[in-house]
Amino acid sequence: MLNIIVDLFTKNGLVISFLIVGIISLFSNFVSKKITKGRIHASAIAIFIALILAYIGGAVTGKEKGLSDIAMFAGIGVLGSSSLRDFAIIATSYGAKVSEIKKCGVAGIISVFAGVLVGFIAGAIVAYCFGYHDAVSVATIGAGTVTFVVGPVTGAAVGASSTVIALSIAAGLVKSIMVMLLTPVVAKKIGLDNPQSAMIFGGLMGTTSGTSAGLAATDPKLVPYGAMTATFYTGLGCLLCPSVLYTLTKLILG
């Protein structure tokens, strides 16, 4: 019986990978809604589960591709390939229009650039302090601090190792969870109670899932405003981190 299941999984790897991702998504949604009451977004929970599974895959096989190194789960490597990953990123930006960002004014545009730069620099400093002194690793981890989407995009572009890319995702995940949890706590103190402040907040924090969940816990009416600039933030991070910011990092570190 076990052999039949293994053979079925191995021969239908890509289909099975969709099934696995679907189950993880359903479970994450359940945990998000029923246990955390929406304070931790389902996507963050799903990514955390995926990181655990990737670790288990690496520990079992001793290889570098996580769960996809196990033959019966090889389809996950295809589903998580760079082409489908980039397609997913583009899909998240589909509803965003350049004309919409004009509603934020100059402050909104500055917040997006400032958010990406501050996030990258903070992550790069932490990476350097923890012993990563090469430009590829520092830039990848710095980009991961921008968001957990920008980290792997940058890592793949500059040739970072899977370990460094995993660290960049973890850094972005921690940031996302922190934004989710702390936004409703500090909202009143920072004047986060209107669409304009929500757009600037989204531009500074990025992490669409973290910003959306945090604003949902604060005032659901603010979610679309913060999510809009957070989406632009992710797109700008994918543009700047593997190019301009990586080049500057390389010039500084040699």
mmCIF file of C-alpha atoms in Angstrom:
data_model
loop_
_atom_site.group_PDB
_atom_site.id
_atom_site.type_symbol
_atom_site.label_atom_id
_atom_site.label_comp_id
_atom_site.label_asym_id
_atom_site.label_seq_id
_atom_site.Cartn_x
_atom_site.Cartn_y
_atom_site.Cartn_z
ATOM 1 C CA MET A 1 0.000 0.000 0.000
ATOM 2 C CA LEU A 2 2.797 2.359 0.961
ATOM 3 C CA ASN A 3 4.598 1.600 -2.283
ATOM 4 C CA ILE A 4 1.440 2.428 -4.252
ATOM 5 C CA ILE A 5 1.140 5.823 -2.492
ATOM 6 C CA VAL A 6 4.820 6.632 -3.034
ATOM 7 C CA ASP A 7 4.562 5.632 -6.700
ATOM 8 C CA LEU A 8 1.399 7.757 -7.116
ATOM 9 C CA PHE A 9 3.070 10.804 -5.547
ATOM 10 C CA THR A 10 6.259 10.346 -7.594
ATOM 11 C CA LYS A 11 4.497 9.984 -10.958
ATOM 12 C CA ASN A 12 2.136 12.915 -10.342
ATOM 13 C CA GLY A 13 4.555 15.241 -8.591
ATOM 14 C CA LEU A 14 3.198 18.586 -9.800
ATOM 15 C CA VAL A 15 -0.448 17.677 -9.159
ATOM 16 C CA ILE A 16 0.422 16.409 -5.689
ATOM 17 C CA SER A 17 2.336 19.615 -4.975
ATOM 18 C CA PHE A 18 -0.824 21.650 -5.673
ATOM 19 C CA LEU A 19 -2.680 19.350 -3.258
ATOM 20 C CA ILE A 20 -0.041 19.832 -0.547
ATOM 21 C CA VAL A 21 -0.011 23.611 -0.961
ATOM 22 C CA GLY A 22 -3.820 23.629 -0.857
ATOM 23 C CA ILE A 23 -3.893 21.645 2.387
ATOM 24 C CA ILE A 24 -1.285 23.944 3.965
ATOM 25 C CA SER A 25 -3.277 27.001 2.836
ATOM 26 C CA LEU A 26 -6.533 25.651 4.297
ATOM 27 C CA PHE A 27 -4.828 24.797 7.578
ATOM 28 C CA SER A 28 -3.146 28.209 7.705
ATOM 29 C CA ASN A 29 -6.453 29.976 7.085
ATOM 30 C CA PHE A 30 -8.036 27.954 9.887
ATOM 31 C CA VAL A 31 -5.242 28.813 12.324
ATOM 32 C CA SER A 32 -5.325 32.476 11.286
ATOM 33 C CA LYS A 33 -9.084 32.876 11.720
ATOM 34 C CA LYS A 34 -9.861 30.566 14.621
ATOM 35 C CA ILE A 35 -6.715 30.650 16.767
ATOM 36 C CA THR A 36 -5.024 34.001 16.108
ATOM 37 C CA LYS A 37 -8.324 35.817 15.339
ATOM 38 C CA GLY A 38 -6.782 37.326 12.211
ATOM 39 C CA ARG A 39 -3.816 38.923 13.995
ATOM 40 C CA ILE A 40 -1.373 36.699 12.096
ATOM 41 C CA HIS A 41 -2.095 36.493 8.382
ATOM 42 C CA ALA A 42 -2.600 33.051 6.860
ATOM 43 C CA SER A 43 0.229 33.608 4.362
ATOM 44 C CA ALA A 44 2.757 34.113 7.171
ATOM 45 C CA ILE A 45 1.616 30.898 8.853
ATOM 46 C CA ALA A 46 1.827 29.030 5.535
ATOM 47 C CA ILE A 47 5.372 30.288 4.918
ATOM 48 C CA PHE A 48 6.403 29.288 8.432
ATOM 49 C CA ILE A 49 5.063 25.766 7.835
ATOM 50 C CA ALA A 50 6.868 25.640 4.484
ATOM 51 C CA LEU A 51 10.159 26.607 6.136
ATOM 52 C CA ILE A 52 9.739 23.796 8.677
ATOM 53 C CA LEU A 53 9.022 21.291 5.882
ATOM 54 C CA ALA A 54 12.031 22.577 3.925
ATOM 55 C CA TYR A 55 14.214 22.077 6.992
ATOM 56 C CA ILE A 56 12.893 18.539 7.458
ATOM 57 C CA GLY A 57 13.557 17.777 3.787
ATOM 58 C CA GLY A 58 17.116 19.044 4.064
ATOM 59 C CA ALA A 59 17.739 17.175 7.320
ATOM 60 C CA VAL A 60 16.422 13.882 5.899
ATOM 61 C CA THR A 61 18.229 14.005 2.535
ATOM 62 C CA GLY A 62 21.272 16.112 3.405
ATOM 63 C CA LYS A 63 20.742 18.086 0.190
ATOM 64 C CA GLU A 64 19.921 21.749 -0.506
ATOM 65 C CA LYS A 65 16.466 21.874 -2.097
ATOM 66 C CA GLY A 66 14.387 21.152 0.959
ATOM 67 C CA LEU A 67 11.311 18.955 0.669
ATOM 68 C CA SER A 68 11.663 18.699 -3.119
ATOM 69 C CA ASP A 69 14.830 16.611 -2.650
ATOM 70 C CA ILE A 70 12.538 13.778 -1.549
ATOM 71 C CA ALA A 71 11.475 12.056 -4.777
ATOM 72 C CA MET A 72 7.771 11.821 -3.949
ATOM 73 C CA PHE A 73 7.661 15.597 -3.294
ATOM 74 C CA ALA A 74 9.803 16.643 -6.280
ATOM 75 C CA GLY A 75 6.836 18.451 -7.844
ATOM 76 C CA ILE A 76 7.098 21.129 -5.162
ATOM 77 C CA GLY A 77 10.415 22.123 -6.714
ATOM 78 C CA VAL A 78 8.598 22.760 -10.005
ATOM 79 C CA LEU A 79 5.720 24.619 -8.363
ATOM 80 C CA GLY A 80 8.195 26.784 -6.477
ATOM 81 C CA SER A 81 10.427 27.397 -9.485
ATOM 82 C CA SER A 82 11.502 30.879 -10.480
ATOM 83 C CA SER A 83 9.034 31.134 -13.385
ATOM 84 C CA LEU A 84 5.949 30.363 -11.286
ATOM 85 C CA ARG A 85 7.328 32.475 -8.423
ATOM 86 C CA ASP A 86 7.706 35.495 -10.690
ATOM 87 C CA PHE A 87 4.218 34.879 -12.088
ATOM 88 C CA ALA A 88 2.811 34.954 -8.542
ATOM 89 C CA ILE A 89 4.603 38.222 -7.797
ATOM 90 C CA ILE A 90 3.225 39.826 -10.943
ATOM 91 C CA ALA A 91 -0.244 38.559 -10.056
ATOM 92 C CA THR A 92 -0.149 40.324 -6.687
ATOM 93 C CA SER A 93 0.611 43.610 -8.449
ATOM 94 C CA TYR A 94 -2.101 43.118 -11.091
ATOM 95 C CA GLY A 95 -4.665 45.362 -9.422
ATOM 96 C CA ALA A 96 -2.251 48.187 -8.713
ATOM 97 C CA LYS A 97 -2.299 51.241 -10.999
ATOM 98 C CA VAL A 98 0.319 53.970 -11.220
ATOM 99 C CA SER A 99 -2.463 56.563 -11.215
ATOM 100 C CA GLU A 100 -3.581 55.330 -7.795
ATOM 101 C CA ILE A 101 -0.252 56.092 -6.131
ATOM 102 C CA LYS A 102 -0.696 59.743 -7.085
ATOM 103 C CA LYS A 103 -3.462 59.889 -4.496
ATOM 104 C CA CYS A 104 -0.796 59.374 -1.821
ATOM 105 C CA GLY A 105 0.996 62.533 -2.919
ATOM 106 C CA VAL A 106 4.712 63.149 -2.508
ATOM 107 C CA ALA A 107 4.653 61.812 1.052
ATOM 108 C CA GLY A 108 3.384 58.456 -0.173
ATOM 109 C CA ILE A 109 6.091 58.170 -2.821
ATOM 110 C CA ILE A 110 8.820 59.140 -0.348
ATOM 111 C CA SER A 111 7.496 56.608 2.165
ATOM 112 C CA VAL A 112 7.835 53.765 -0.357
ATOM 113 C CA PHE A 113 11.464 54.636 -1.208
ATOM 114 C CA ALA A 114 12.353 55.307 2.450
ATOM 115 C CA GLY A 115 10.748 52.042 3.551
ATOM 116 C CA VAL A 116 12.753 49.965 1.064
ATOM 117 C CA LEU A 117 16.052 51.735 1.855
ATOM 118 C CA VAL A 118 15.679 51.609 5.637
ATOM 119 C CA GLY A 119 14.597 47.955 5.571
ATOM 120 C CA PHE A 120 17.508 46.975 3.316
ATOM 121 C CA ILE A 121 20.122 48.881 5.340
ATOM 122 C CA ALA A 122 18.863 47.480 8.660
ATOM 123 C CA GLY A 123 18.942 43.917 7.348
ATOM 124 C CA ALA A 124 22.371 44.398 5.767
ATOM 125 C CA ILE A 125 23.829 45.701 9.050
ATOM 126 C CA VAL A 126 22.404 42.765 11.001
ATOM 127 C CA ALA A 127 23.724 40.308 8.391
ATOM 128 C CA TYR A 128 27.198 41.875 8.578
ATOM 129 C CA CYS A 129 27.190 41.780 12.390
ATOM 130 C CA PHE A 130 26.329 38.070 12.277
ATOM 131 C CA GLY A 131 29.363 37.253 10.133
ATOM 132 C CA TYR A 132 28.165 37.596 6.550
ATOM 133 C CA HIS A 133 30.749 39.852 4.914
ATOM 134 C CA ASP A 134 30.254 39.100 1.200
ATOM 135 C CA ALA A 135 28.053 41.356 -0.916
ATOM 136 C CA VAL A 136 25.825 38.523 -2.189
ATOM 137 C CA SER A 137 24.821 37.329 1.289
ATOM 138 C CA VAL A 138 24.511 40.803 2.796
ATOM 139 C CA ALA A 139 22.365 42.062 -0.089
ATOM 140 C CA THR A 140 20.133 38.976 -0.038
ATOM 141 C CA ILE A 141 19.490 39.107 3.706
ATOM 142 C CA GLY A 142 19.012 42.881 3.511
ATOM 143 C CA ALA A 143 16.473 42.349 0.735
ATOM 144 C CA GLY A 144 14.727 39.708 2.852
ATOM 145 C CA THR A 145 14.280 42.312 5.550
ATOM 146 C CA VAL A 146 12.511 44.447 2.955
ATOM 147 C CA THR A 147 9.990 41.600 2.479
ATOM 148 C CA PHE A 148 10.123 37.818 2.310
ATOM 149 C CA VAL A 149 9.293 38.118 -1.407
ATOM 150 C CA VAL A 150 12.148 40.470 -2.292
ATOM 151 C CA GLY A 151 14.748 38.322 -0.470
ATOM 152 C CA PRO A 152 14.511 35.200 -2.674
ATOM 153 C CA VAL A 153 14.108 37.310 -5.815
ATOM 154 C CA THR A 154 17.357 39.110 -4.997
ATOM 155 C CA GLY A 155 19.113 35.927 -3.897
ATOM 156 C CA ALA A 156 18.250 34.165 -7.146
ATOM 157 C CA ALA A 157 19.399 37.161 -9.198
ATOM 158 C CA VAL A 158 22.802 37.542 -7.512
ATOM 159 C CA GLY A 159 23.525 33.831 -7.022
ATOM 160 C CA ALA A 160 23.084 33.460 -3.254
ATOM 161 C CA SER A 161 23.130 30.019 -1.616
ATOM 162 C CA SER A 162 19.902 28.306 -0.576
ATOM 163 C CA THR A 163 20.877 28.788 3.077
ATOM 164 C CA VAL A 164 21.178 32.556 2.683
ATOM 165 C CA ILE A 165 17.925 32.713 0.716
ATOM 166 C CA ALA A 166 16.195 30.772 3.504
ATOM 167 C CA LEU A 167 17.573 33.265 6.039
ATOM 168 C CA SER A 168 16.261 36.149 3.947
ATOM 169 C CA ILE A 169 12.782 34.587 3.895
ATOM 170 C CA ALA A 170 12.936 34.050 7.654
ATOM 171 C CA ALA A 171 13.940 37.700 8.185
ATOM 172 C CA GLY A 172 11.012 38.892 6.092
ATOM 173 C CA LEU A 173 8.661 36.535 7.871
ATOM 174 C CA VAL A 174 9.696 37.863 11.282
ATOM 175 C CA LYS A 175 9.125 41.415 10.056
ATOM 176 C CA SER A 176 5.711 40.494 8.659
ATOM 177 C CA ILE A 177 4.595 38.908 11.919
ATOM 178 C CA MET A 178 5.889 41.863 13.938
ATOM 179 C CA VAL A 179 3.948 44.299 11.743
ATOM 180 C CA MET A 180 0.804 42.182 12.125
ATOM 181 C CA LEU A 181 1.054 42.086 15.914
ATOM 182 C CA LEU A 182 2.268 45.610 16.669
ATOM 183 C CA THR A 183 0.174 47.662 14.218
ATOM 184 C CA PRO A 184 -3.058 47.607 16.254
ATOM 185 C CA VAL A 185 -1.039 48.308 19.426
ATOM 186 C CA VAL A 186 0.644 51.473 18.137
ATOM 187 C CA ALA A 187 -2.048 52.646 15.696
ATOM 188 C CA LYS A 188 -3.541 55.362 17.918
ATOM 189 C CA LYS A 189 -0.139 56.643 19.065
ATOM 190 C CA ILE A 190 1.086 57.181 15.483
ATOM 191 C CA GLY A 191 -2.200 58.578 14.144
ATOM 192 C CA LEU A 192 -3.002 55.584 11.986
ATOM 193 C CA ASP A 193 -6.689 56.357 11.650
ATOM 194 C CA ASN A 194 -7.251 57.690 8.114
ATOM 195 C CA PRO A 195 -6.606 56.608 4.490
ATOM 196 C CA GLN A 196 -3.629 58.939 3.997
ATOM 197 C CA SER A 197 -1.769 57.706 7.053
ATOM 198 C CA ALA A 198 -2.609 54.121 6.085
ATOM 199 C CA MET A 199 -1.038 54.619 2.633
ATOM 200 C CA ILE A 200 2.118 56.101 4.152
ATOM 201 C CA PHE A 201 2.220 53.291 6.719
ATOM 202 C CA GLY A 202 1.951 50.685 3.952
ATOM 203 C CA GLY A 203 4.746 52.419 2.054
ATOM 204 C CA LEU A 204 7.053 52.421 5.071
ATOM 205 C CA MET A 205 6.342 48.875 6.258
ATOM 206 C CA GLY A 206 5.865 47.070 2.928
ATOM 207 C CA THR A 207 5.042 43.400 3.595
ATOM 208 C CA THR A 208 1.545 43.363 2.103
ATOM 209 C CA SER A 209 0.371 40.471 4.270
ATOM 210 C CA GLY A 210 1.682 42.044 7.476
ATOM 211 C CA THR A 211 0.295 45.480 6.677
ATOM 212 C CA SER A 212 -3.086 44.087 5.591
ATOM 213 C CA ALA A 213 -3.476 41.956 8.698
ATOM 214 C CA GLY A 214 -2.293 44.744 10.998
ATOM 215 C CA LEU A 215 -4.688 47.276 9.481
ATOM 216 C CA ALA A 216 -7.505 44.718 9.502
ATOM 217 C CA ALA A 217 -7.035 44.390 13.251
ATOM 218 C CA THR A 218 -6.946 48.207 13.549
ATOM 219 C CA ASP A 219 -9.677 49.297 11.145
ATOM 220 C CA PRO A 220 -10.703 47.083 8.190
ATOM 221 C CA LYS A 221 -11.601 50.188 6.156
ATOM 222 C CA LEU A 222 -7.901 51.134 6.034
ATOM 223 C CA VAL A 223 -6.745 47.815 4.532
ATOM 224 C CA PRO A 224 -7.029 48.658 0.800
ATOM 225 C CA TYR A 225 -5.113 51.929 1.286
ATOM 226 C CA GLY A 226 -2.190 50.358 3.133
ATOM 227 C CA ALA A 227 -2.145 47.279 0.895
ATOM 228 C CA MET A 228 -1.904 49.461 -2.204
ATOM 229 C CA THR A 229 1.360 51.186 -1.249
ATOM 230 C CA ALA A 230 2.684 47.972 0.291
ATOM 231 C CA THR A 231 2.237 46.343 -3.122
ATOM 232 C CA PHE A 232 4.206 49.134 -4.782
ATOM 233 C CA TYR A 233 6.816 48.704 -2.041
ATOM 234 C CA THR A 234 7.299 45.043 -2.969
ATOM 235 C CA GLY A 235 7.597 45.886 -6.647
ATOM 236 C CA LEU A 236 10.122 48.650 -5.950
ATOM 237 C CA GLY A 237 12.106 46.318 -3.689
ATOM 238 C CA CYS A 238 12.266 43.671 -6.449
ATOM 239 C CA LEU A 239 13.537 46.379 -8.779
ATOM 240 C CA LEU A 240 16.103 48.101 -6.536
ATOM 241 C CA CYS A 241 17.536 45.335 -4.334
ATOM 242 C CA PRO A 242 19.064 43.047 -6.999
ATOM 243 C CA SER A 243 20.329 46.007 -9.021
ATOM 244 C CA VAL A 244 21.132 49.380 -7.432
ATOM 245 C CA LEU A 245 21.328 48.288 -3.798
ATOM 246 C CA TYR A 246 23.321 45.137 -4.583
ATOM 247 C CA THR A 247 25.776 47.196 -6.659
ATOM 248 C CA LEU A 248 26.208 49.701 -3.832
ATOM 249 C CA THR A 249 26.702 46.869 -1.345
ATOM 250 C CA LYS A 250 29.364 45.353 -3.584
ATOM 251 C CA LEU A 251 31.146 48.694 -3.877
ATOM 252 C CA ILE A 252 31.171 49.108 -0.091
ATOM 253 C CA LEU A 253 32.207 45.555 0.816
ATOM 254 C CA GLY A 254 34.454 44.962 -2.171
#
